[in-house]
């Protein structure tokens, strides 16, 4: 993942890549996750995403 993924997300949402990175950092902090994969796992465990 990383920069290429961030760019694709930014283009798809019509926002800047720096905004994507800021939002990602905040989500990781709030969930206490080290990376995107762990964030998704934690969100599913907590019922924040459909499983």
Short mmCIF file of N, CA and C in Angstrom, two decimals:
data_model
loop_
_atom_site.label_atom_id
_atom_site.label_comp_id
_atom_site.label_asym_id
_atom_site.label_seq_id
_atom_site.Cartn_x
_atom_site.Cartn_y
_atom_site.Cartn_z
N UNK A 1 0.86 -1.17 0.00
CA UNK A 1 0.00 0.00 0.00
C UNK A 1 0.90 1.23 0.00
N UNK A 2 0.48 2.29 0.61
CA UNK A 2 1.34 3.46 0.70
C UNK A 2 0.95 4.56 -0.25
N UNK A 3 1.98 5.20 -0.81
CA UNK A 3 1.75 6.40 -1.61
C UNK A 3 0.85 6.18 -2.82
N UNK A 4 1.05 5.10 -3.56
CA UNK A 4 0.22 4.85 -4.75
C UNK A 4 -1.23 4.68 -4.34
N UNK A 5 -1.47 3.97 -3.27
CA UNK A 5 -2.82 3.78 -2.77
C UNK A 5 -3.41 5.10 -2.30
N UNK A 6 -2.63 5.90 -1.61
CA UNK A 6 -3.10 7.20 -1.14
C UNK A 6 -3.48 8.08 -2.32
N UNK A 7 -2.69 8.03 -3.37
CA UNK A 7 -2.98 8.83 -4.56
C UNK A 7 -4.30 8.39 -5.19
N UNK A 8 -4.50 7.10 -5.31
CA UNK A 8 -5.74 6.57 -5.90
C UNK A 8 -6.95 6.96 -5.05
N UNK A 9 -6.82 6.87 -3.74
CA UNK A 9 -7.91 7.26 -2.85
C UNK A 9 -8.21 8.74 -3.01
N UNK A 10 -7.18 9.56 -3.05
CA UNK A 10 -7.35 11.01 -3.19
C UNK A 10 -8.07 11.35 -4.49
N UNK A 11 -7.63 10.76 -5.58
CA UNK A 11 -8.26 11.02 -6.88
C UNK A 11 -9.72 10.56 -6.86
N UNK A 12 -9.96 9.38 -6.31
CA UNK A 12 -11.32 8.85 -6.26
C UNK A 12 -12.28 9.70 -5.44
N UNK A 13 -11.76 10.32 -4.39
CA UNK A 13 -12.60 11.14 -3.52
C UNK A 13 -12.57 12.62 -3.88
N UNK A 14 -11.67 12.98 -4.78
CA UNK A 14 -11.54 14.39 -5.16
C UNK A 14 -10.97 15.26 -4.07
N UNK A 15 -10.02 14.69 -3.31
CA UNK A 15 -9.35 15.43 -2.24
C UNK A 15 -7.86 15.32 -2.44
N UNK A 16 -7.09 16.07 -1.69
CA UNK A 16 -5.64 16.02 -1.80
C UNK A 16 -5.05 14.81 -1.12
N UNK A 17 -3.90 14.38 -1.64
CA UNK A 17 -3.22 13.23 -1.05
C UNK A 17 -2.81 13.51 0.40
N UNK A 18 -2.46 14.74 0.71
CA UNK A 18 -2.09 15.08 2.09
C UNK A 18 -3.30 14.94 3.02
N UNK A 19 -4.49 15.20 2.51
CA UNK A 19 -5.70 15.03 3.31
C UNK A 19 -5.93 13.55 3.62
N UNK A 20 -5.72 12.70 2.62
CA UNK A 20 -5.84 11.26 2.83
C UNK A 20 -4.87 10.81 3.92
N UNK A 21 -3.64 11.27 3.85
CA UNK A 21 -2.62 10.88 4.83
C UNK A 21 -2.97 11.38 6.22
N UNK A 22 -3.51 12.59 6.30
CA UNK A 22 -3.92 13.13 7.60
C UNK A 22 -5.05 12.30 8.20
N UNK A 23 -6.07 12.01 7.39
CA UNK A 23 -7.20 11.21 7.88
C UNK A 23 -6.74 9.81 8.30
N UNK A 24 -5.86 9.21 7.50
CA UNK A 24 -5.36 7.88 7.83
C UNK A 24 -4.62 7.91 9.16
N UNK A 25 -3.75 8.90 9.34
CA UNK A 25 -2.99 9.01 10.59
C UNK A 25 -3.93 9.14 11.79
N UNK A 26 -4.99 9.94 11.64
CA UNK A 26 -5.94 10.13 12.74
C UNK A 26 -6.72 8.85 13.05
N UNK A 27 -7.10 8.12 12.02
CA UNK A 27 -7.81 6.85 12.23
C UNK A 27 -6.90 5.85 12.93
N UNK A 28 -5.66 5.75 12.48
CA UNK A 28 -4.72 4.83 13.11
C UNK A 28 -4.52 5.18 14.58
N UNK A 29 -4.38 6.46 14.88
CA UNK A 29 -4.21 6.90 16.26
C UNK A 29 -5.42 6.55 17.11
N UNK A 30 -6.61 6.84 16.61
CA UNK A 30 -7.83 6.59 17.39
C UNK A 30 -8.05 5.11 17.66
N UNK A 31 -7.69 4.26 16.70
CA UNK A 31 -7.85 2.83 16.88
C UNK A 31 -6.68 2.19 17.61
N UNK A 32 -5.58 2.92 17.71
CA UNK A 32 -4.38 2.35 18.33
C UNK A 32 -3.73 1.31 17.43
N UNK A 33 -3.81 1.54 16.13
CA UNK A 33 -3.28 0.59 15.15
C UNK A 33 -1.97 1.10 14.56
N UNK A 34 -1.10 0.16 14.21
CA UNK A 34 0.20 0.51 13.64
C UNK A 34 0.14 0.65 12.12
N UNK A 35 -0.85 0.01 11.49
CA UNK A 35 -0.94 0.07 10.04
C UNK A 35 -2.38 -0.14 9.59
N UNK A 36 -2.61 -0.02 8.29
CA UNK A 36 -3.96 -0.11 7.73
C UNK A 36 -4.60 -1.46 8.00
N UNK A 37 -3.82 -2.52 7.85
CA UNK A 37 -4.36 -3.86 8.05
C UNK A 37 -4.87 -4.03 9.48
N UNK A 38 -4.09 -3.60 10.43
CA UNK A 38 -4.49 -3.70 11.84
C UNK A 38 -5.70 -2.81 12.12
N UNK A 39 -5.76 -1.65 11.48
CA UNK A 39 -6.90 -0.75 11.66
C UNK A 39 -8.19 -1.41 11.20
N UNK A 40 -8.15 -2.09 10.06
CA UNK A 40 -9.34 -2.78 9.56
C UNK A 40 -9.73 -3.91 10.50
N UNK A 41 -8.75 -4.67 10.95
CA UNK A 41 -9.02 -5.77 11.88
C UNK A 41 -9.67 -5.26 13.16
N UNK A 42 -9.11 -4.22 13.73
CA UNK A 42 -9.66 -3.65 14.97
C UNK A 42 -11.06 -3.09 14.74
N UNK A 43 -11.26 -2.41 13.63
CA UNK A 43 -12.57 -1.84 13.33
C UNK A 43 -13.62 -2.93 13.19
N UNK A 44 -13.27 -4.04 12.56
CA UNK A 44 -14.21 -5.16 12.43
C UNK A 44 -14.50 -5.78 13.79
N UNK A 45 -13.47 -5.98 14.60
CA UNK A 45 -13.64 -6.55 15.94
C UNK A 45 -14.55 -5.70 16.81
N UNK A 46 -14.49 -4.38 16.61
CA UNK A 46 -15.29 -3.45 17.42
C UNK A 46 -16.65 -3.15 16.81
N UNK A 47 -16.97 -3.82 15.71
CA UNK A 47 -18.27 -3.63 15.08
C UNK A 47 -18.41 -2.33 14.33
N UNK A 48 -17.28 -1.73 13.94
CA UNK A 48 -17.31 -0.46 13.21
C UNK A 48 -17.44 -0.67 11.71
N UNK A 49 -17.15 -1.88 11.25
CA UNK A 49 -17.27 -2.26 9.84
C UNK A 49 -18.06 -3.56 9.75
N UNK A 50 -18.77 -3.75 8.66
CA UNK A 50 -19.48 -5.03 8.51
C UNK A 50 -18.47 -6.17 8.36
N UNK A 51 -18.76 -7.28 8.96
CA UNK A 51 -17.84 -8.41 8.94
C UNK A 51 -18.30 -9.43 7.99
#
